[in-house]
Amino acid sequence: KEIEVLRAKLVVLEAKDQQLRIEIQEQDCLIQDQDYELSTLLSWVSLKELQTIGKALADILAASHKIPCRLDFSESVKRLQEKEQSLNMSMTDTAAKVCTSQKFCSTLRKKMRHIEIQLPALLETKMLAASGGNFCTAKDVAEEIQSLTAERDCLEGLLHEWSTLHAKNIQKLERVKEGYKRLKEEMEQEEFAFEKKLKENTLKYMEMLEEKLQSCGRSHLLEKICEVDLEACQLLIHGFLLNKNGSSVSEGEESQTEEMEGMEDASLTLKWEHSKCFSVNSSKHGAFRHPPIGSKQQSAHCELKE
């Protein structure tokens, strides 16, 4: 029995040994593949250049976190937008109430004027009927006068109530308009600050990509990576230039703000045009080529002139 137990344990150990041998062989193959890939990479790129590329990619990755993946406003701006929608609906509802109460008050006044026009004529008819001895007609006219007077008093009470409600609705509408105006200004300031910061971060990121491309020399690996990011930044800046959704300001500051935005847009255009020299087309001509300083100044001068 002991021998059978030992034989069973031996079978289990042999199976484990076989499994471990297979795993060791797989790990050896993986290490050999990695060594082959590393040796191939080192034969293509020197170790120093590879370290430089790794450091550059780490810097690019750290800087890219400042650029959002989607052009979406921050949570504070979204909350302000939700408040704006709520206030806009409240303002529309209050304005509708003001119009309704105003129309109803106007209708009540018309009815009261119509009754007041009828009363003198009825009084005169009553007096003529009474003086002529036609007391039945005088009695009927008196009852009609009494009914119209009661209706006028009722209309006057309704007019007072609705006039009070109309005044309250007007005050509420003014408060809602004032709150909406303040909220709109705050939201536009937040949106302008968000867009300005995003533009600045994008331009800084593009400048950093250009510097990395220049400092790393003829690195095709880094060039390919930077070209994709530069093209994405170009599209982002181009979108800002096409869709100017800056904040609105008062009329006194409008001209000054337009001038500042024009200067900023000109700067963005220069950066965008300048970054085109890092497009994918450059890879078709071999190594990365940076334009000389003179050509950059000429292109900047032409862009400003346009």
CSV table of C-alpha atoms in Angstrom, one decimal:
chain,number,residue,atom,x,y,z
A,1,LYS,CA,0.0,0.0,0.0
A,2,GLU,CA,2.8,2.4,0.9
A,3,ILE,CA,4.5,1.6,-2.5
A,4,GLU,CA,1.2,2.4,-4.3
A,5,VAL,CA,0.8,5.7,-2.4
A,6,LEU,CA,4.4,6.6,-3.3
A,7,ARG,CA,3.8,5.7,-7.0
A,8,ALA,CA,0.7,7.9,-7.0
A,9,LYS,CA,2.7,10.8,-5.6
A,10,LEU,CA,5.4,10.2,-8.1
A,11,VAL,CA,2.9,10.4,-11.0
A,12,VAL,CA,1.7,13.7,-9.6
A,13,LEU,CA,5.2,15.1,-9.2
A,14,GLU,CA,6.1,13.9,-12.8
A,15,ALA,CA,3.0,15.8,-14.2
A,16,LYS,CA,4.0,18.9,-12.3
A,17,ASP,CA,7.6,18.6,-13.5
A,18,GLN,CA,6.4,18.3,-17.1
A,19,GLN,CA,4.2,21.3,-16.7
A,20,LEU,CA,7.0,23.3,-15.2
A,21,ARG,CA,9.3,22.3,-18.0
A,22,ILE,CA,6.7,23.5,-20.5
A,23,GLU,CA,6.4,26.9,-18.7
A,24,ILE,CA,10.2,27.3,-18.5
A,25,GLN,CA,10.4,26.6,-22.3
A,26,GLU,CA,7.7,29.2,-23.0
A,27,GLN,CA,9.5,31.7,-20.8
A,28,ASP,CA,12.8,31.0,-22.5
A,29,CYS,CA,11.2,31.5,-25.9
A,30,LEU,CA,9.6,34.8,-24.7
A,31,ILE,CA,13.0,36.0,-23.4
A,32,GLN,CA,14.7,35.0,-26.6
A,33,ASP,CA,12.1,36.9,-28.6
A,34,GLN,CA,12.5,40.0,-26.4
A,35,ASP,CA,16.2,39.8,-26.7
A,36,TYR,CA,15.9,39.5,-30.5
A,37,GLU,CA,13.5,42.4,-30.6
A,38,LEU,CA,15.8,44.5,-28.4
A,39,SER,CA,18.9,43.6,-30.3
A,40,THR,CA,17.1,44.4,-33.6
A,41,LEU,CA,15.9,47.7,-32.1
A,42,LEU,CA,19.4,48.5,-30.8
A,43,SER,CA,20.9,47.7,-34.2
A,44,TRP,CA,18.4,50.2,-35.7
A,45,VAL,CA,18.5,52.8,-32.9
A,46,SER,CA,21.4,53.3,-30.5
A,47,LEU,CA,20.8,52.8,-26.8
A,48,LYS,CA,21.5,56.5,-26.1
A,49,GLU,CA,19.0,57.6,-28.7
A,50,LEU,CA,16.5,55.1,-27.4
A,51,GLN,CA,16.9,56.6,-23.9
A,52,THR,CA,16.5,60.1,-25.3
A,53,ILE,CA,13.3,59.0,-27.1
A,54,GLY,CA,12.0,57.4,-23.9
A,55,LYS,CA,12.6,60.6,-21.9
A,56,ALA,CA,11.0,62.7,-24.7
A,57,LEU,CA,7.9,60.4,-24.8
A,58,ALA,CA,7.6,60.6,-21.0
A,59,ASP,CA,7.6,64.4,-21.2
A,60,ILE,CA,5.1,64.4,-24.1
A,61,LEU,CA,2.8,62.1,-22.1
A,62,ALA,CA,3.0,64.3,-19.1
A,63,ALA,CA,2.2,67.4,-21.1
A,64,SER,CA,-0.6,65.8,-23.1
A,65,HIS,CA,-2.7,65.3,-19.9
A,66,LYS,CA,-3.4,69.1,-20.0
A,67,ILE,CA,-5.2,68.6,-23.3
A,68,PRO,CA,-8.6,67.0,-22.9
A,69,CYS,CA,-9.6,64.1,-25.2
A,70,ARG,CA,-12.9,65.8,-25.9
A,71,LEU,CA,-13.8,69.5,-26.3
A,72,ASP,CA,-16.1,69.5,-23.4
A,73,PHE,CA,-16.6,72.3,-20.8
A,74,SER,CA,-15.7,71.8,-17.1
A,75,GLU,CA,-18.3,70.7,-14.6
A,76,SER,CA,-18.7,74.3,-13.2
A,77,VAL,CA,-19.5,75.6,-16.7
A,78,LYS,CA,-22.0,72.7,-17.2
A,79,ARG,CA,-23.7,73.6,-13.9
A,80,LEU,CA,-24.0,77.2,-15.0
A,81,GLN,CA,-25.4,76.1,-18.3
A,82,GLU,CA,-28.1,74.0,-16.5
A,83,LYS,CA,-28.9,77.0,-14.3
A,84,GLU,CA,-29.1,79.2,-17.4
A,85,GLN,CA,-31.6,76.7,-19.0
A,86,SER,CA,-33.7,76.7,-15.8
A,87,LEU,CA,-33.7,80.5,-15.6
A,88,ASN,CA,-34.5,80.8,-19.2
A,89,MET,CA,-37.6,78.5,-18.8
A,90,SER,CA,-38.6,80.4,-15.7
A,91,MET,CA,-38.3,83.7,-17.6
A,92,THR,CA,-40.4,82.4,-20.5
A,93,ASP,CA,-43.1,81.2,-18.1
A,94,THR,CA,-43.1,84.4,-16.1
A,95,ALA,CA,-43.3,86.5,-19.3
A,96,ALA,CA,-46.2,84.4,-20.5
A,97,LYS,CA,-48.0,85.1,-17.2
A,98,VAL,CA,-47.3,88.8,-17.5
A,99,CYS,CA,-48.8,88.8,-21.0
A,100,THR,CA,-51.9,86.8,-19.8
A,101,SER,CA,-52.6,89.0,-16.8
A,102,GLN,CA,-52.1,92.2,-19.0
A,103,LYS,CA,-54.6,90.9,-21.6
A,104,PHE,CA,-57.1,89.9,-18.9
A,105,CYS,CA,-56.8,93.3,-17.2
A,106,SER,CA,-57.3,95.0,-20.6
A,107,THR,CA,-60.4,92.9,-21.2
A,108,LEU,CA,-61.8,93.8,-17.8
A,109,ARG,CA,-61.3,97.5,-18.4
A,110,LYS,CA,-63.1,97.3,-21.7
A,111,LYS,CA,-66.1,95.6,-20.1
A,112,MET,CA,-66.1,98.3,-17.3
A,113,ARG,CA,-66.0,101.1,-19.9
A,114,HIS,CA,-68.8,99.5,-21.8
A,115,ILE,CA,-70.9,99.3,-18.7
A,116,GLU,CA,-70.1,102.9,-17.7
A,117,ILE,CA,-71.1,104.1,-21.2
A,118,GLN,CA,-74.5,102.3,-20.8
A,119,LEU,CA,-75.4,103.5,-17.3
A,120,PRO,CA,-76.0,107.3,-18.1
A,121,ALA,CA,-78.3,106.4,-21.0
A,122,LEU,CA,-80.2,103.9,-18.9
A,123,LEU,CA,-80.6,106.5,-16.1
A,124,GLU,CA,-81.9,109.0,-18.6
A,125,THR,CA,-84.4,106.4,-19.9
A,126,LYS,CA,-85.5,105.6,-16.4
A,127,MET,CA,-86.1,109.2,-15.6
A,128,LEU,CA,-88.1,109.8,-18.9
A,129,ALA,CA,-90.2,106.6,-18.2
A,130,ALA,CA,-90.9,107.7,-14.6
A,131,SER,CA,-91.8,111.2,-15.7
A,132,GLY,CA,-94.1,109.9,-18.4
A,133,GLY,CA,-95.9,107.6,-16.0
A,134,ASN,CA,-94.5,104.4,-17.5
A,135,PHE,CA,-93.6,102.8,-14.2
A,136,CYS,CA,-93.2,99.3,-15.6
A,137,THR,CA,-90.6,100.4,-18.0
A,138,ALA,CA,-88.9,102.5,-15.3
A,139,LYS,CA,-88.8,99.4,-13.0
A,140,ASP,CA,-87.3,97.2,-15.7
A,141,VAL,CA,-84.7,99.8,-16.5
A,142,ALA,CA,-83.9,100.2,-12.8
A,143,GLU,CA,-83.4,96.5,-12.4
A,144,GLU,CA,-81.0,96.5,-15.5
A,145,ILE,CA,-79.1,99.5,-14.0
A,146,GLN,CA,-78.8,97.6,-10.7
A,147,SER,CA,-77.5,94.4,-12.5
A,148,LEU,CA,-75.0,96.4,-14.5
A,149,THR,CA,-73.8,98.2,-11.4
A,150,ALA,CA,-73.3,94.9,-9.6
A,151,GLU,CA,-71.4,93.5,-12.6
A,152,ARG,CA,-69.3,96.6,-12.7
A,153,ASP,CA,-68.4,96.3,-9.0
A,154,CYS,CA,-67.5,92.6,-9.6
A,155,LEU,CA,-65.4,93.5,-12.5
A,156,GLU,CA,-63.7,96.2,-10.5
A,157,GLY,CA,-62.8,93.7,-7.8
A,158,LEU,CA,-61.4,91.3,-10.4
A,159,LEU,CA,-59.5,94.1,-12.0
A,160,HIS,CA,-57.9,95.0,-8.7
A,161,GLU,CA,-56.9,91.4,-8.0
A,162,TRP,CA,-55.5,90.9,-11.5
A,163,SER,CA,-53.7,94.3,-11.5
A,164,THR,CA,-52.0,93.3,-8.2
A,165,LEU,CA,-51.0,89.9,-9.7
A,166,HIS,CA,-49.8,91.6,-12.9
A,167,ALA,CA,-47.6,93.9,-10.9
A,168,LYS,CA,-46.1,91.0,-8.9
A,169,ASN,CA,-45.5,89.1,-12.2
A,170,ILE,CA,-43.6,92.1,-13.6
A,171,GLN,CA,-41.5,92.4,-10.5
A,172,LYS,CA,-40.7,88.6,-10.7
A,173,LEU,CA,-39.9,88.9,-14.3
A,174,GLU,CA,-37.4,91.8,-13.6
A,175,ARG,CA,-35.7,89.7,-10.9
A,176,VAL,CA,-35.5,86.7,-13.1
A,177,LYS,CA,-34.0,88.8,-16.0
A,178,GLU,CA,-31.5,90.3,-13.6
A,179,GLY,CA,-30.5,86.9,-12.3
A,180,TYR,CA,-30.3,85.5,-15.9
A,181,LYS,CA,-28.1,88.4,-16.9
A,182,ARG,CA,-25.7,87.9,-14.0
A,183,LEU,CA,-25.6,84.1,-14.7
A,184,LYS,CA,-25.0,84.7,-18.4
A,185,GLU,CA,-22.1,87.0,-17.7
A,186,GLU,CA,-20.6,84.5,-15.2
A,187,MET,CA,-21.0,81.6,-17.6
A,188,GLU,CA,-19.5,83.5,-20.5
A,189,GLN,CA,-16.5,84.4,-18.3
A,190,GLU,CA,-16.1,80.7,-17.3
A,191,GLU,CA,-16.3,79.6,-21.0
A,192,PHE,CA,-13.9,82.3,-22.1
A,193,ALA,CA,-11.4,81.3,-19.4
A,194,PHE,CA,-11.8,77.6,-20.3
A,195,GLU,CA,-11.2,78.2,-24.0
A,196,LYS,CA,-8.3,80.6,-23.4
A,197,LYS,CA,-6.6,78.1,-21.1
A,198,LEU,CA,-7.2,75.3,-23.6
A,199,LYS,CA,-5.7,77.4,-26.4
A,200,GLU,CA,-2.7,78.3,-24.3
A,201,ASN,CA,-2.1,74.7,-23.3
A,202,THR,CA,-2.5,73.5,-26.9
A,203,LEU,CA,0.0,76.0,-28.2
A,204,LYS,CA,2.5,75.2,-25.4
A,205,TYR,CA,2.1,71.5,-26.2
A,206,MET,CA,2.7,72.2,-29.9
A,207,GLU,CA,5.9,74.2,-29.0
A,208,MET,CA,7.1,71.4,-26.8
A,209,LEU,CA,6.5,68.8,-29.6
A,210,GLU,CA,8.5,71.0,-32.0
A,211,GLU,CA,11.3,71.3,-29.5
A,212,LYS,CA,11.4,67.5,-28.9
A,213,LEU,CA,11.5,66.9,-32.7
A,214,GLN,CA,14.5,69.3,-33.0
A,215,SER,CA,16.3,68.0,-30.0
A,216,CYS,CA,16.0,64.4,-30.9
A,217,GLY,CA,17.4,64.8,-34.4
A,218,ARG,CA,16.5,62.3,-37.1
A,219,SER,CA,14.4,60.0,-34.9
A,220,HIS,CA,11.7,58.5,-37.2
A,221,LEU,CA,9.9,56.9,-34.2
A,222,LEU,CA,9.5,60.2,-32.3
A,223,GLU,CA,8.7,62.0,-35.6
A,224,LYS,CA,5.8,59.7,-36.3
A,225,ILE,CA,4.4,60.1,-32.8
A,226,CYS,CA,4.8,63.9,-32.7
A,227,GLU,CA,3.3,64.3,-36.2
A,228,VAL,CA,0.0,62.7,-35.1
A,229,ASP,CA,-0.2,64.9,-32.0
A,230,LEU,CA,0.7,68.0,-34.0
A,231,GLU,CA,-2.0,67.3,-36.6
A,232,ALA,CA,-4.6,66.8,-33.8
A,233,CYS,CA,-3.5,70.2,-32.3
A,234,GLN,CA,-3.7,71.8,-35.7
A,235,LEU,CA,-7.3,70.6,-36.1
A,236,LEU,CA,-8.1,71.9,-32.6
A,237,ILE,CA,-6.6,75.3,-33.3
A,238,HIS,CA,-8.3,75.5,-36.7
A,239,GLY,CA,-11.6,74.7,-34.9
A,240,PHE,CA,-11.1,77.6,-32.5
A,241,LEU,CA,-10.3,79.9,-35.4
A,242,LEU,CA,-13.5,78.8,-37.3
A,243,ASN,CA,-15.8,78.8,-34.2
A,244,LYS,CA,-15.3,82.0,-32.2
A,245,ASN,CA,-17.4,81.4,-29.1
A,246,GLY,CA,-15.7,84.0,-26.9
A,247,SER,CA,-17.6,85.7,-24.1
A,248,SER,CA,-19.8,88.8,-24.8
A,249,VAL,CA,-18.9,92.1,-23.1
A,250,SER,CA,-20.4,95.5,-22.6
A,251,GLU,CA,-20.5,98.0,-25.5
A,252,GLY,CA,-17.8,100.1,-23.9
A,253,GLU,CA,-15.3,97.2,-23.9
A,254,GLU,CA,-16.4,95.6,-27.1
A,255,SER,CA,-14.0,97.3,-29.5
A,256,GLN,CA,-11.0,96.7,-27.2
A,257,THR,CA,-12.0,93.0,-26.7
A,258,GLU,CA,-12.3,92.6,-30.5
A,259,GLU,CA,-8.9,94.0,-31.0
A,260,MET,CA,-7.4,91.7,-28.4
A,261,GLU,CA,-9.2,88.7,-29.8
A,262,GLY,CA,-8.0,89.7,-33.3
A,263,MET,CA,-4.4,89.7,-32.0
A,264,GLU,CA,-4.8,86.4,-30.3
A,265,ASP,CA,-6.4,84.8,-33.4
A,266,ALA,CA,-3.5,86.2,-35.5
A,267,SER,CA,-1.1,84.5,-33.1
A,268,LEU,CA,-3.0,81.3,-33.2
A,269,THR,CA,-3.0,81.4,-37.0
A,270,LEU,CA,0.7,81.9,-37.0
A,271,LYS,CA,1.2,79.0,-34.7
A,272,TRP,CA,-1.1,76.8,-36.7
A,273,GLU,CA,0.6,77.7,-40.0
A,274,HIS,CA,4.0,77.3,-38.5
A,275,SER,CA,3.1,73.8,-37.2
A,276,LYS,CA,2.2,72.7,-40.7
A,277,CYS,CA,5.9,72.1,-41.4
A,278,PHE,CA,5.6,69.1,-39.1
A,279,SER,CA,2.9,67.4,-41.1
A,280,VAL,CA,3.0,63.8,-42.3
A,281,ASN,CA,4.2,64.9,-45.7
A,282,SER,CA,7.6,65.6,-44.1
A,283,SER,CA,8.0,61.8,-43.6
A,284,LYS,CA,7.8,61.3,-47.3
A,285,HIS,CA,11.0,63.3,-47.8
A,286,GLY,CA,13.0,61.3,-45.3
A,287,ALA,CA,14.2,62.9,-42.1
A,288,PHE,CA,12.5,65.8,-40.3
A,289,ARG,CA,13.4,69.2,-41.7
A,290,HIS,CA,12.9,72.4,-39.7
A,291,PRO,CA,12.5,75.6,-41.8
A,292,PRO,CA,15.2,78.2,-41.3
A,293,ILE,CA,14.6,81.3,-39.1
A,294,GLY,CA,14.4,83.6,-42.1
A,295,SER,CA,11.6,81.6,-43.7
A,296,LYS,CA,9.7,81.6,-40.5
A,297,GLN,CA,9.9,85.4,-40.2
A,298,GLN,CA,8.8,85.8,-43.8
A,299,SER,CA,5.8,83.4,-43.4
A,300,ALA,CA,4.9,85.2,-40.2
A,301,HIS,CA,5.1,88.6,-41.9
A,302,CYS,CA,3.0,87.3,-44.8
A,303,GLU,CA,0.4,85.9,-42.4
A,304,LEU,CA,0.1,89.1,-40.5
A,305,LYS,CA,-0.2,91.1,-43.7
A,306,GLU,CA,-3.0,88.8,-44.9
